[in-house]
Short mmCIF file of C-alpha atoms in Angstrom, two decimals:
data_model
loop_
_atom_site.label_atom_id
_atom_site.label_comp_id
_atom_site.label_asym_id
_atom_site.label_seq_id
_atom_site.Cartn_x
_atom_site.Cartn_y
_atom_site.Cartn_z
CA MET A 1365 35.11 0.88 11.29
CA ALA A 1366 32.59 -0.12 13.98
CA LEU A 1367 29.60 2.10 13.24
CA SER A 1368 27.50 0.32 15.89
CA SER A 1369 28.89 2.56 18.63
CA LEU A 1370 29.32 5.76 16.61
CA GLN A 1371 27.20 8.63 17.92
CA SER A 1372 28.00 11.48 15.54
CA SER A 1373 27.10 11.55 11.85
CA PRO A 1374 29.64 9.42 9.94
CA SER A 1375 31.28 10.77 6.82
CA ALA A 1376 30.71 9.35 3.36
CA GLU A 1377 34.12 7.69 3.52
CA ASP A 1378 33.22 6.12 6.89
CA TYR A 1379 30.07 4.63 5.37
CA LEU A 1380 31.91 3.31 2.34
CA THR A 1381 34.53 1.63 4.53
CA ALA A 1382 31.88 0.18 6.85
CA ALA A 1383 29.86 -1.22 3.94
CA LEU A 1384 32.94 -2.84 2.39
CA LYS A 1385 33.79 -4.47 5.73
CA ALA A 1386 30.21 -5.43 6.67
CA PRO A 1387 30.01 -9.11 7.73
CA VAL A 1388 26.49 -9.51 6.37
CA TYR A 1389 27.38 -12.47 4.14
CA GLN A 1390 27.74 -14.63 7.23
CA VAL A 1391 23.92 -14.82 7.07
CA ALA A 1392 22.84 -13.04 3.87
CA GLN A 1393 23.38 -14.10 0.29
CA ILE A 1394 24.17 -12.19 -2.90
CA THR A 1395 20.78 -11.91 -4.57
CA PRO A 1396 20.31 -12.07 -8.35
CA LEU A 1397 19.61 -9.11 -10.62
CA GLN A 1398 17.14 -10.24 -13.27
CA GLU A 1399 15.87 -8.57 -16.44
CA MET A 1400 12.10 -8.17 -16.74
CA LYS A 1401 11.86 -8.70 -20.49
CA LYS A 1402 8.16 -8.10 -21.12
CA ILE A 1403 7.95 -4.90 -19.14
CA SER A 1404 11.27 -3.78 -20.68
CA GLU A 1405 9.68 -4.09 -24.12
CA ARG A 1406 6.50 -2.37 -23.00
CA PHE A 1407 8.37 0.68 -21.66
CA ASP A 1408 11.27 0.66 -24.16
CA ASN A 1409 13.94 0.47 -21.43
CA VAL A 1410 16.01 -2.31 -19.91
CA ILE A 1411 14.35 -2.92 -16.53
CA LEU A 1412 16.17 -5.00 -13.92
CA VAL A 1413 14.89 -6.30 -10.57
CA LYS A 1414 17.12 -6.89 -7.53
CA ARG A 1415 15.65 -9.98 -5.85
CA GLU A 1416 15.97 -9.31 -2.11
CA ASP A 1417 12.85 -11.44 -1.67
CA LEU A 1418 15.18 -14.43 -2.08
CA GLN A 1419 17.04 -13.80 1.17
CA LEU A 1420 16.71 -16.47 3.85
CA MET A 1421 13.87 -14.64 5.60
CA HIS A 1422 12.56 -13.12 2.32
CA SER A 1423 13.60 -9.52 3.03
CA PHE A 1424 16.61 -7.19 2.83
CA LYS A 1425 16.15 -6.28 6.51
CA LEU A 1426 18.51 -9.09 7.54
CA ARG A 1427 21.52 -7.14 6.21
CA GLY A 1428 21.17 -4.09 8.45
CA ALA A 1429 20.08 -6.02 11.54
CA TYR A 1430 23.00 -8.43 11.35
CA ASN A 1431 25.54 -5.71 10.64
CA MET A 1432 24.57 -3.83 13.79
CA ILE A 1433 24.29 -6.89 16.04
CA ALA A 1434 27.59 -8.35 14.83
CA GLY A 1435 29.34 -5.09 15.85
CA LEU A 1436 28.14 -5.12 19.47
CA SER A 1437 30.62 -5.38 22.32
CA ALA A 1438 30.94 -8.52 24.43
CA GLN A 1439 28.96 -6.88 27.24
CA GLN A 1440 26.20 -5.76 24.87
CA ARG A 1441 25.97 -9.27 23.45
CA ALA A 1442 25.69 -10.75 26.93
CA ASN A 1443 22.82 -8.37 27.77
CA GLY A 1444 20.95 -9.24 24.54
CA VAL A 1445 19.05 -7.19 21.99
CA ILE A 1446 15.51 -5.92 21.71
CA THR A 1447 13.43 -4.34 18.98
CA ALA A 1448 9.83 -3.55 18.07
CA SER A 1449 8.40 -4.75 14.78
CA ALA A 1450 5.45 -6.61 13.31
CA GLY A 1451 7.23 -7.70 10.18
CA ASN A 1452 10.54 -8.18 8.39
CA HIS A 1453 12.79 -6.34 10.84
CA ALA A 1454 11.57 -8.60 13.66
CA GLN A 1455 12.64 -11.68 11.75
CA GLY A 1456 15.96 -10.06 10.77
CA VAL A 1457 16.84 -9.30 14.40
CA ALA A 1458 15.66 -12.73 15.58
CA LEU A 1459 17.70 -14.59 12.96
CA SER A 1460 20.80 -12.44 13.52
CA ALA A 1461 20.68 -12.93 17.28
CA SER A 1462 20.17 -16.66 16.83
CA ARG A 1463 23.20 -16.97 14.54
CA ILE A 1464 25.42 -14.99 16.91
CA GLY A 1465 24.03 -16.83 19.92
CA ILE A 1466 22.65 -13.99 22.01
CA PRO A 1467 19.23 -13.37 23.61
CA ALA A 1468 16.61 -11.43 21.63
CA LEU A 1469 13.28 -9.98 22.72
CA ILE A 1470 10.85 -8.79 20.02
CA VAL A 1471 7.94 -6.55 21.04
CA MET A 1472 5.05 -6.96 18.58
CA PRO A 1473 1.64 -5.22 18.56
CA LEU A 1474 -1.26 -7.26 19.92
CA ALA A 1475 -2.95 -7.49 16.51
CA THR A 1476 0.12 -8.95 14.76
CA ALA A 1477 -0.83 -11.90 12.54
CA ASP A 1478 -0.07 -15.31 14.04
CA ILE A 1479 2.05 -16.27 11.03
CA LYS A 1480 4.49 -13.43 11.83
CA VAL A 1481 4.60 -14.17 15.56
CA ASP A 1482 5.23 -17.85 14.89
CA ALA A 1483 7.99 -17.03 12.39
CA VAL A 1484 9.86 -14.98 15.02
CA ARG A 1485 9.44 -17.65 17.69
CA ARG A 1486 10.78 -20.31 15.35
CA LEU A 1487 13.96 -18.25 15.17
CA GLN A 1488 14.36 -18.74 18.95
CA ALA A 1489 13.51 -15.17 19.92
CA GLU A 1490 11.25 -14.28 22.82
CA VAL A 1491 8.06 -12.45 21.81
CA LEU A 1492 6.16 -9.90 23.87
CA LEU A 1493 2.78 -8.88 22.47
CA TYR A 1494 2.08 -5.33 23.56
CA GLY A 1495 0.18 -2.27 22.33
CA VAL A 1496 -2.44 -1.65 19.69
CA ASN A 1497 0.06 -0.32 17.14
CA PHE A 1498 3.77 -0.11 16.31
CA ASP A 1499 4.33 3.16 18.18
CA GLU A 1500 3.11 1.65 21.46
CA ALA A 1501 5.19 -1.49 20.89
CA LYS A 1502 8.28 0.63 20.15
CA ALA A 1503 7.82 2.73 23.29
CA LYS A 1504 7.56 -0.44 25.35
CA ALA A 1505 10.70 -1.92 23.74
CA ILE A 1506 12.75 1.21 24.47
CA GLU A 1507 11.43 1.25 28.06
CA ILE A 1508 12.50 -2.39 28.56
CA ALA A 1509 15.88 -1.69 26.96
CA HIS A 1510 16.59 1.04 29.54
CA GLN A 1511 15.34 -1.08 32.44
CA GLU A 1512 16.94 -4.41 31.55
CA GLY A 1513 20.11 -3.36 29.72
CA TYR A 1514 19.14 -4.65 26.26
CA THR A 1515 20.56 -2.95 23.17
CA TYR A 1516 17.73 -1.56 21.06
CA VAL A 1517 18.17 -2.41 17.36
CA PRO A 1518 16.27 0.22 15.31
CA PRO A 1519 14.77 -0.81 11.98
CA PHE A 1520 16.41 1.98 9.93
CA ASP A 1521 17.84 5.02 11.74
CA HIS A 1522 21.31 3.84 12.77
CA PRO A 1523 24.65 4.06 10.93
CA ALA A 1524 25.38 0.34 11.29
CA VAL A 1525 21.94 -0.58 9.91
CA ILE A 1526 22.37 1.85 7.01
CA ALA A 1527 25.84 0.48 6.22
CA GLY A 1528 24.44 -3.06 6.19
CA GLN A 1529 21.76 -2.09 3.68
CA ALA A 1530 24.45 -0.41 1.54
CA THR A 1531 25.82 -3.84 0.64
CA ILE A 1532 22.89 -4.13 -1.81
CA ALA A 1533 24.38 -1.20 -3.76
CA MET A 1534 27.77 -2.92 -3.93
CA GLU A 1535 26.14 -5.97 -5.48
CA LEU A 1536 24.21 -3.82 -7.97
CA LEU A 1537 27.42 -2.19 -9.22
CA GLN A 1538 29.10 -5.58 -9.59
CA GLN A 1539 26.12 -7.07 -11.42
CA ALA A 1540 25.26 -4.08 -13.67
CA PRO A 1541 27.80 -1.25 -13.53
CA HIS A 1542 26.23 0.67 -16.43
CA LEU A 1543 22.94 1.69 -14.79
CA ASP A 1544 21.21 5.01 -15.42
CA ARG A 1545 18.81 5.04 -12.47
CA ILE A 1546 18.08 2.97 -9.37
CA PHE A 1547 14.58 3.07 -7.86
CA VAL A 1548 14.48 2.43 -4.12
CA PRO A 1549 11.42 2.18 -1.82
CA VAL A 1550 11.33 4.42 1.24
CA GLY A 1551 9.88 3.67 4.66
CA GLY A 1552 12.13 4.99 7.41
CA GLY A 1553 14.89 5.62 4.87
CA GLY A 1554 17.60 3.17 5.96
CA LEU A 1555 17.71 1.31 2.65
CA ILE A 1556 17.78 4.32 0.33
CA ALA A 1557 20.29 6.11 2.56
CA GLY A 1558 22.66 3.16 2.33
CA VAL A 1559 22.18 2.68 -1.41
CA ALA A 1560 22.52 6.38 -2.19
CA ILE A 1561 25.66 7.10 -0.18
CA LEU A 1562 27.54 4.11 -1.60
CA ILE A 1563 26.47 4.71 -5.21
CA LYS A 1564 27.35 8.40 -5.07
CA GLN A 1565 30.84 7.63 -3.74
CA LEU A 1566 31.61 5.19 -6.55
CA MET A 1567 29.43 6.11 -9.55
CA PRO A 1568 27.83 9.50 -8.90
CA GLU A 1569 26.37 9.69 -12.41
CA ILE A 1570 23.78 7.04 -11.51
CA LYS A 1571 20.53 8.71 -10.42
CA ILE A 1572 18.89 7.54 -7.18
CA ILE A 1573 15.08 7.81 -7.28
CA ALA A 1574 13.12 7.48 -4.04
CA VAL A 1575 9.66 5.87 -4.22
CA GLU A 1576 7.07 6.31 -1.47
CA ALA A 1577 3.48 5.27 -0.94
CA GLU A 1578 1.25 8.34 -1.32
CA ASP A 1579 -0.33 7.76 2.09
CA ALA A 1580 3.04 7.33 3.88
CA ALA A 1581 5.30 9.87 2.15
CA CYS A 1582 7.44 10.87 5.13
CA LEU A 1583 10.56 11.64 3.05
CA LYS A 1584 8.62 13.90 0.70
CA ALA A 1585 7.19 15.77 3.69
CA ALA A 1586 10.64 16.09 5.26
CA LEU A 1587 12.20 17.39 2.04
CA ALA A 1588 9.43 20.00 1.76
CA ALA A 1589 9.95 21.11 5.36
CA GLY A 1590 13.74 20.85 5.33
CA TYR A 1591 13.78 18.51 8.33
CA PRO A 1592 12.01 15.31 9.48
CA VAL A 1593 8.35 15.83 10.38
CA ASP A 1594 5.61 13.56 11.73
CA LEU A 1595 2.83 12.63 9.33
CA PRO A 1596 -0.61 12.82 10.99
CA SER A 1597 -1.37 9.26 9.83
CA VAL A 1598 -0.14 6.63 7.38
CA GLY A 1599 -1.90 4.07 5.22
CA LEU A 1600 -1.05 0.49 6.05
CA PHE A 1601 -1.61 -1.37 2.79
CA ALA A 1602 2.15 -1.31 2.14
CA GLU A 1603 2.90 -1.80 5.83
CA GLY A 1604 6.63 -2.35 5.26
CA VAL A 1605 7.00 1.33 4.29
CA ALA A 1606 4.25 2.72 6.54
CA VAL A 1607 6.43 5.07 8.61
CA LYS A 1608 5.22 8.39 10.01
CA ARG A 1609 8.63 10.03 10.32
CA ILE A 1610 11.82 9.57 8.31
CA GLY A 1611 14.89 8.73 10.41
CA ASP A 1612 17.14 11.66 11.30
CA GLU A 1613 20.34 10.08 9.95
CA SER A 1614 18.44 8.63 7.00
CA PHE A 1615 17.14 12.09 6.13
CA ARG A 1616 20.58 13.68 6.40
CA LEU A 1617 21.86 11.30 3.77
CA CYS A 1618 18.76 11.38 1.56
CA GLN A 1619 18.72 15.16 1.47
CA LYS A 1620 22.30 15.14 0.18
CA TYR A 1621 22.40 12.13 -2.13
CA VAL A 1622 18.91 11.32 -3.46
CA ASP A 1623 18.22 12.82 -6.90
CA ASP A 1624 14.42 12.70 -7.16
CA ILE A 1625 11.29 11.34 -5.51
CA ILE A 1626 7.95 9.97 -6.72
CA THR A 1627 4.87 8.66 -4.91
CA VAL A 1628 2.51 5.83 -5.87
CA ASN A 1629 -0.95 4.76 -4.73
CA SER A 1630 -2.23 1.33 -3.71
CA ASP A 1631 -3.53 0.52 -7.19
CA ASN A 1632 -0.11 1.30 -8.70
CA ILE A 1633 1.45 -1.08 -6.16
CA CYS A 1634 -1.07 -3.84 -6.93
CA ALA A 1635 -0.27 -3.57 -10.63
CA ALA A 1636 3.45 -3.86 -9.85
CA ILE A 1637 2.83 -6.99 -7.74
CA LYS A 1638 1.11 -8.52 -10.75
CA ASP A 1639 4.02 -7.53 -13.04
CA LEU A 1640 6.53 -9.18 -10.72
CA PHE A 1641 4.53 -12.39 -10.58
CA GLU A 1642 4.07 -12.59 -14.34
CA GLU A 1643 7.71 -11.75 -15.13
CA VAL A 1644 9.80 -13.54 -12.49
CA ARG A 1645 7.17 -15.53 -10.54
CA ALA A 1646 7.85 -13.53 -7.38
CA ILE A 1647 4.95 -12.95 -5.01
CA ALA A 1648 5.98 -9.59 -3.59
CA GLU A 1649 4.56 -8.00 -0.48
CA PRO A 1650 3.09 -4.54 -1.21
CA ALA A 1651 6.13 -2.70 0.17
CA GLY A 1652 8.36 -4.95 -1.92
CA ALA A 1653 6.68 -3.80 -5.14
CA VAL A 1654 6.73 -0.06 -4.36
CA ALA A 1655 9.97 0.56 -6.30
CA LEU A 1656 8.67 -1.04 -9.49
CA ALA A 1657 5.41 0.91 -9.19
CA GLY A 1658 7.44 4.11 -8.95
CA LEU A 1659 9.71 3.13 -11.84
CA LYS A 1660 6.72 2.63 -14.16
CA LYS A 1661 5.12 5.91 -13.16
CA TYR A 1662 8.40 7.83 -13.39
CA VAL A 1663 9.21 6.48 -16.85
CA GLN A 1664 5.79 7.50 -18.12
CA GLN A 1665 5.87 10.97 -16.54
CA HIS A 1666 9.37 11.77 -17.85
CA ASP A 1667 9.10 9.90 -21.17
CA ILE A 1668 12.29 7.94 -20.51
CA LYS A 1669 13.50 5.68 -23.33
CA GLY A 1670 16.55 3.50 -23.89
CA GLU A 1671 17.92 3.53 -20.34
CA ARG A 1672 19.03 0.78 -17.97
CA LEU A 1673 16.84 0.98 -14.87
CA ALA A 1674 17.07 -1.13 -11.71
CA HIS A 1675 14.62 -1.44 -8.84
CA ILE A 1676 14.79 -3.33 -5.56
CA LEU A 1677 12.18 -5.95 -4.71
CA THR A 1678 12.61 -5.67 -0.96
CA GLY A 1679 10.45 -8.48 0.43
CA ALA A 1680 7.91 -11.25 -0.05
CA ASN A 1681 6.32 -11.64 3.38
CA ILE A 1682 2.75 -11.00 2.24
CA ASN A 1683 -0.34 -12.02 4.14
CA PHE A 1684 -1.98 -14.57 1.84
CA HIS A 1685 -5.45 -13.07 2.25
CA GLY A 1686 -4.11 -9.75 1.01
CA LEU A 1687 -3.71 -11.27 -2.45
CA ARG A 1688 -7.46 -11.04 -2.97
CA TYR A 1689 -7.31 -7.26 -2.70
CA VAL A 1690 -4.27 -7.16 -4.99
CA SER A 1691 -6.04 -9.23 -7.62
CA GLU A 1692 -9.11 -7.01 -7.54
CA ARG A 1693 -7.21 -3.73 -7.77
CA CYS A 1694 -4.29 -4.44 -10.09
CA GLU A 1695 -6.33 -3.89 -13.28
CA LEU A 1696 -7.23 -0.40 -12.10
CA GLY A 1697 -3.63 0.23 -11.05
CA GLU A 1698 -2.27 -0.44 -14.51
CA GLN A 1699 -5.21 1.35 -16.12
CA ARG A 1700 -6.48 -1.84 -17.69
CA GLU A 1701 -10.05 -1.46 -16.37
CA ALA A 1702 -12.61 1.33 -16.26
CA LEU A 1703 -15.78 1.33 -14.14
CA PHE A 1704 -19.09 2.91 -15.20
CA ALA A 1705 -22.60 3.45 -13.92
CA VAL A 1706 -25.03 3.09 -16.84
CA THR A 1707 -28.80 3.26 -17.16
CA ILE A 1708 -30.24 0.78 -19.67
CA PRO A 1709 -33.83 -0.17 -20.57
CA GLU A 1710 -35.36 -2.89 -18.38
CA GLN A 1711 -36.23 -5.23 -21.25
CA GLN A 1712 -35.01 -8.37 -22.95
CA GLY A 1713 -31.96 -7.92 -25.15
CA SER A 1714 -30.70 -4.80 -23.33
CA PHE A 1715 -27.47 -6.40 -22.16
CA LEU A 1716 -26.80 -7.74 -25.67
CA ARG A 1717 -27.34 -4.30 -27.22
CA PHE A 1718 -25.15 -2.71 -24.55
CA CYS A 1719 -22.29 -5.10 -25.34
CA GLN A 1720 -22.75 -4.46 -29.06
CA VAL A 1721 -22.21 -0.75 -28.41
CA LEU A 1722 -18.99 -1.60 -26.56
CA GLY A 1723 -17.86 -3.52 -29.63
CA LYS A 1724 -14.82 -5.73 -29.15
CA ARG A 1725 -14.08 -4.35 -25.69
CA SER A 1726 -14.31 -6.98 -22.95
CA VAL A 1727 -16.73 -6.58 -20.04
CA THR A 1728 -14.89 -7.48 -16.81
CA GLU A 1729 -17.81 -6.95 -14.44
CA PHE A 1730 -21.57 -6.57 -14.74
CA ASN A 1731 -23.60 -6.01 -11.58
CA TYR A 1732 -27.37 -5.79 -11.78
CA ARG A 1733 -30.50 -6.84 -9.92
CA TYR A 1734 -34.10 -6.48 -11.03
CA SER A 1735 -36.23 -3.98 -9.12
CA ASP A 1736 -40.00 -3.75 -9.34
CA ILE A 1737 -39.95 -0.14 -8.15
CA ASN A 1738 -38.80 1.13 -11.53
CA SER A 1739 -39.70 -1.48 -14.10
CA GLU A 1740 -38.70 0.60 -17.13
CA GLN A 1741 -35.03 1.28 -16.43
CA ALA A 1742 -32.17 -0.68 -14.90
CA ARG A 1743 -29.03 0.74 -13.38
CA ILE A 1744 -25.95 -1.36 -13.93
CA PHE A 1745 -22.38 -1.31 -12.61
CA VAL A 1746 -19.97 -2.24 -15.41
CA GLY A 1747 -16.25 -2.89 -15.66
CA VAL A 1748 -14.58 -2.71 -19.08
CA ARG A 1749 -11.06 -3.91 -19.90
CA LEU A 1750 -8.80 -1.30 -21.50
CA SER A 1751 -5.79 -1.70 -23.77
CA TYR A 1752 -2.25 -1.07 -22.48
CA GLY A 1753 -1.14 2.51 -22.80
CA VAL A 1754 -4.42 3.81 -24.27
CA ASP A 1755 -6.88 6.08 -22.44
CA GLU A 1756 -10.13 4.67 -23.77
CA SER A 1757 -12.48 5.82 -21.00
CA ALA A 1758 -13.56 9.02 -22.75
CA ASP A 1759 -14.18 7.09 -25.99
CA ILE A 1760 -16.31 4.54 -24.15
CA VAL A 1761 -18.39 7.28 -22.53
CA ALA A 1762 -18.87 8.95 -25.92
CA ASP A 1763 -19.92 5.69 -27.59
CA LEU A 1764 -22.48 4.96 -24.87
CA GLN A 1765 -23.88 8.48 -24.93
CA GLN A 1766 -24.15 8.26 -28.71
CA ALA A 1767 -26.35 5.20 -28.16
CA ASP A 1768 -28.56 7.25 -25.76
CA TYR A 1769 -27.31 5.70 -22.54
CA ASP A 1770 -26.89 7.78 -19.38
CA VAL A 1771 -23.35 7.03 -18.18
CA THR A 1772 -20.99 8.17 -15.41
CA ASP A 1773 -17.32 7.22 -15.15
CA LEU A 1774 -16.67 5.78 -11.66
CA SER A 1775 -13.08 4.69 -12.29
CA HIS A 1776 -11.72 7.22 -9.79
CA ASP A 1777 -14.50 6.91 -7.22
CA GLU A 1778 -12.82 5.11 -4.31
CA MET A 1779 -16.09 4.17 -2.60
CA ALA A 1780 -17.40 2.65 -5.81
CA ARG A 1781 -14.23 0.58 -6.18
CA LEU A 1782 -14.00 -0.45 -2.53
CA HIS A 1783 -17.62 -1.06 -1.54
CA VAL A 1784 -20.43 -0.30 -3.96
CA ARG A 1785 -19.32 -2.75 -6.67
CA TYR A 1786 -20.05 -5.58 -4.22
CA MET A 1787 -23.43 -4.25 -3.13
CA VAL A 1788 -25.27 -3.32 -6.32
CA GLY A 1789 -28.91 -4.40 -6.39
CA GLY A 1790 -30.44 -3.55 -3.04
CA ARG A 1791 -32.66 -0.48 -2.63
CA PRO A 1792 -35.15 0.41 0.09
CA SER A 1793 -38.62 1.08 -1.34
CA LYS A 1794 -39.42 3.79 1.21
CA PRO A 1795 -37.70 7.09 1.98
CA LEU A 1796 -35.15 7.05 4.82
CA ASN A 1797 -33.55 9.81 6.86
CA GLU A 1798 -30.25 8.08 6.22
CA ARG A 1799 -26.63 9.08 6.70
CA LEU A 1800 -23.86 7.12 5.00
CA LEU A 1801 -20.35 7.01 6.51
CA SER A 1802 -17.14 5.21 5.64
CA PHE A 1803 -14.90 4.23 8.55
CA VAL A 1804 -11.23 3.36 8.83
CA PHE A 1805 -11.78 0.29 10.96
CA PRO A 1806 -8.95 -1.22 13.07
CA GLU A 1807 -8.42 -4.95 12.56
CA SER A 1808 -8.07 -5.77 16.27
CA PRO A 1809 -9.99 -7.90 18.78
CA GLY A 1810 -13.12 -6.13 19.98
CA ALA A 1811 -13.15 -3.46 17.26
CA LEU A 1812 -16.46 -4.57 15.74
CA LEU A 1813 -18.03 -5.01 19.19
CA LYS A 1814 -16.97 -1.48 20.13
CA PHE A 1815 -18.48 -0.19 16.88
CA LEU A 1816 -21.84 -1.87 17.51
CA GLN A 1817 -21.97 -0.96 21.19
CA THR A 1818 -21.25 2.70 20.46
CA LEU A 1819 -23.49 3.16 17.40
CA GLY A 1820 -25.46 0.06 16.51
CA SER A 1821 -27.57 -0.17 19.65
CA TYR A 1822 -28.89 3.40 19.30
CA TRP A 1823 -29.66 3.71 15.58
CA ASN A 1824 -30.98 1.35 12.97
CA ILE A 1825 -28.13 0.32 10.63
CA THR A 1826 -29.64 0.36 7.14
CA LEU A 1827 -26.51 -0.59 5.19
CA PHE A 1828 -23.27 -2.28 6.19
CA HIS A 1829 -20.34 -3.49 4.12
CA TYR A 1830 -17.00 -4.73 5.40
CA ARG A 1831 -14.30 -6.59 3.53
CA SER A 1832 -11.09 -7.77 5.16
CA HIS A 1833 -7.91 -7.61 3.10
CA GLY A 1834 -5.51 -8.96 5.69
CA THR A 1835 -4.07 -5.56 6.64
CA ASP A 1836 -3.96 -3.73 9.98
CA TYR A 1837 -6.92 -1.53 9.05
CA GLY A 1838 -10.12 -2.51 7.27
CA ARG A 1839 -12.74 -0.30 5.66
CA VAL A 1840 -16.39 -0.23 6.74
CA LEU A 1841 -19.26 1.40 4.90
CA ALA A 1842 -22.36 1.87 7.05
CA ALA A 1843 -25.62 3.83 6.85
CA PHE A 1844 -27.72 4.86 9.83
CA GLU A 1845 -31.39 5.92 10.06
CA LEU A 1846 -31.18 9.02 12.25
CA SER A 1847 -34.78 10.28 12.61
CA GLY A 1848 -33.80 13.74 13.78
CA SER A 1849 -31.06 12.74 16.25
CA GLU A 1850 -28.08 14.17 14.38
CA ALA A 1851 -26.56 16.01 17.37
CA LEU A 1852 -26.59 12.91 19.55
CA PHE A 1853 -25.22 10.86 16.66
CA GLU A 1854 -22.25 13.25 16.34
CA GLN A 1855 -21.50 12.79 20.04
CA HIS A 1856 -21.40 9.02 19.63
CA LEU A 1857 -19.16 9.30 16.57
CA ALA A 1858 -16.70 11.30 18.65
CA ALA A 1859 -16.87 8.69 21.41
CA LEU A 1860 -16.19 5.91 18.90
CA GLY A 1861 -12.86 7.50 17.97
CA TYR A 1862 -12.58 5.92 14.50
CA GLU A 1863 -11.57 7.98 11.48
CA TYR A 1864 -14.65 8.45 9.26
CA TYR A 1865 -15.93 10.31 6.19
CA ASP A 1866 -19.43 11.39 5.24
CA GLU A 1867 -20.40 9.67 1.95
CA THR A 1868 -24.14 10.46 1.92
CA ASN A 1869 -23.90 12.44 -1.33
CA ASN A 1870 -21.54 10.03 -3.08
CA THR A 1871 -22.69 9.51 -6.67
CA SER A 1872 -22.26 5.73 -6.78
CA PHE A 1873 -24.31 5.39 -3.57
CA GLN A 1874 -27.08 7.57 -4.97
CA PHE A 1875 -27.03 5.68 -8.25
CA PHE A 1876 -27.25 2.13 -6.91
CA LEU A 1877 -28.20 2.00 -3.21
CA ALA A 1878 -30.14 5.07 -2.07
CA PRO A 1879 -33.96 5.03 -1.88
CA HIS A 1880 -35.60 5.75 -5.23
CA SER A 1881 -37.43 8.70 -3.72
CA GLN A 1882 -34.18 10.35 -2.69
CA LEU A 1883 -33.08 13.02 -5.16
CA LEU A 1884 -29.65 12.58 -6.73
CA THR A 1885 -27.23 15.21 -5.53
CA ALA A 1886 -24.88 14.66 -8.44
CA HIS A 1887 -26.05 14.90 -12.03
CA ILE A 1888 -26.18 11.47 -13.65
CA GLY A 1889 -25.87 11.40 -17.39
CA ASN A 1890 -22.85 13.53 -18.07
CA SER A 1891 -19.31 12.40 -18.82
CA GLN A 1892 -17.55 14.12 -15.92
CA GLN A 1893 -14.99 12.06 -14.05
CA LEU A 1894 -15.55 11.89 -10.32
CA PRO A 1895 -12.76 12.71 -7.87
CA GLU A 1896 -11.48 10.06 -5.49
CA CYS A 1897 -13.15 9.93 -2.09
CA SER A 1898 -11.11 11.35 0.76
CA ASN A 1899 -10.67 7.91 2.32
#
C-alpha cells in the first residue's frame, strides 16, 4: 500500500502491510540488538540496546525519509523534495533523494553548526540557511514547497514516515521475540507510533513505554489534554527530541497503543550516554540516549526485576563540544556525586581534617580561594562521589554536622551545578546594590553583542559567567550594579527579549560570591536540600 499519498488515517492493518512492504533496506541496514551486561546485572534485568546509531548516517531517521520519498509519483520525483531540519532528518532526506536521483532542498536555521551543513551538502543536497530557529526554517520550507512544487517531507507526522520507522519493530521481534517492554524516545512521535502500532498487531503483550525529555514533553502534555497542544518552550540539550507539539497522526496512534510514559532530565540523559559508552562503546547524541535514561528510571520507580527490556539508541550525531557538558553532569545524573557548601576553619590542616571526617569517600571537587576579609573561616565548594544505588547525602551531612561544620546540600541547586562551581573564590570587599540574573542565551551570531548593547553599556556588570556546551542555547549568569535604577533596568530587560530568572537570593551565590556585608537570605548551616532553580 502506498501510504505516501494517503490523506485519511490509515488502519492498523494498513500500517502493518506498509511496514512489511517498506523498501527501506535499499539504503538502511538491519542494526544489531546487543545486551548491556553490566547494567543488566546492576538492575537485575536483561537490558538490550537496538543500535540505530550504526545506520549509514548514524540515525534511524533514514528509514522514514526513504520510505516516503521512494513512494512518490514520477511527477513528484521530477519536482524534487524539500524539508526543514538542523539534524538527522536533514541527512536522511538528503541521502534518500541522492540514492533515488531526485533534487533535494534542505532549509536549515542560520545558527546550524557547520558540521551538519557540510554533511548535508556532501550528500548532494542544496542547502538554504534561513531563520533563527527550526519553526522559521520550517515555515520557509513549506512556503517554497507551495511556490516551487516541491514535496515537503515531514520529519515525523506522515503515514509513510511512520511506516518506515516501524521496520525497527519488525527487526526487534525477529531478534528478541520474548521481550517484556520496549522503551522508545519521543520527539514528534513518528518513531514510537511506528513501533507501537506494529508491536501491538503482532505481540500485544509487549509493553511500549514512551520516554520524553522533561523540558520537551509534548506527548505527555497531549495525553493530559486529550489532543496535541503546543508547549510554550522546549529545552534543546536533547535537540533530536526537542519538539513543541506532537504530530497529529503520531498522537492518534500513541494514544491508542502506548502503554505508559516517563520523563527524564538532562542529568539522567548524560548518565545514560556514559552507560552506552562504557557498555558498547557507542557515543550517543543526547536524544539517542533518552530511551535508556527512561528505562533506568522506570525500572527503579516500578521495582522491575527479571524482565527482558529493550531500548532504542536512535542516533550518534553529537556535537563534539557537547561531550564536555555530558562528562561534567553524568555523575549527578546517575546519583554518583553530591555537592556541598561547607564552612571550615581557615588554618593549616583543615582540608586534611575535613577529608578524615568524610572517611573513605572520594572527593571529586574542591573549590576554594583564600580571602583576607574573613581570615578565620573559609567557605568551600565540595563534590563527593557516592556509591551506586545508595543515598548517602543525608549521612554525609550528618557526619559533617557532627564534626561541627556548617553544611548545605547543593546537589539539586541548578545554578550551583551550572555556574557557581566554576566561580568560587571571588568576592567584592564592599557592599553592592547588585542584582543577579540567569539568562537563556541564544547561540547565534550577534547574541552577545545584543546583550552588551542593551544592558552592558548602561550598568556596571559585576559578575559574568558563560559556558558553551555546543547546543542551540547557552546559559549566562550575570550581575548588575543598579544604584537605584531598577525601573529603567526592567525596561531594558524587556527590550532584550531573552528568557531570564532572578537569582539574587540563590543560596550558592550568597555563600560563595556575594559581598561579605550582604546578609544571607537563606539559612546556612542546616541540612535542608535546596530545590532546583527554575532555569
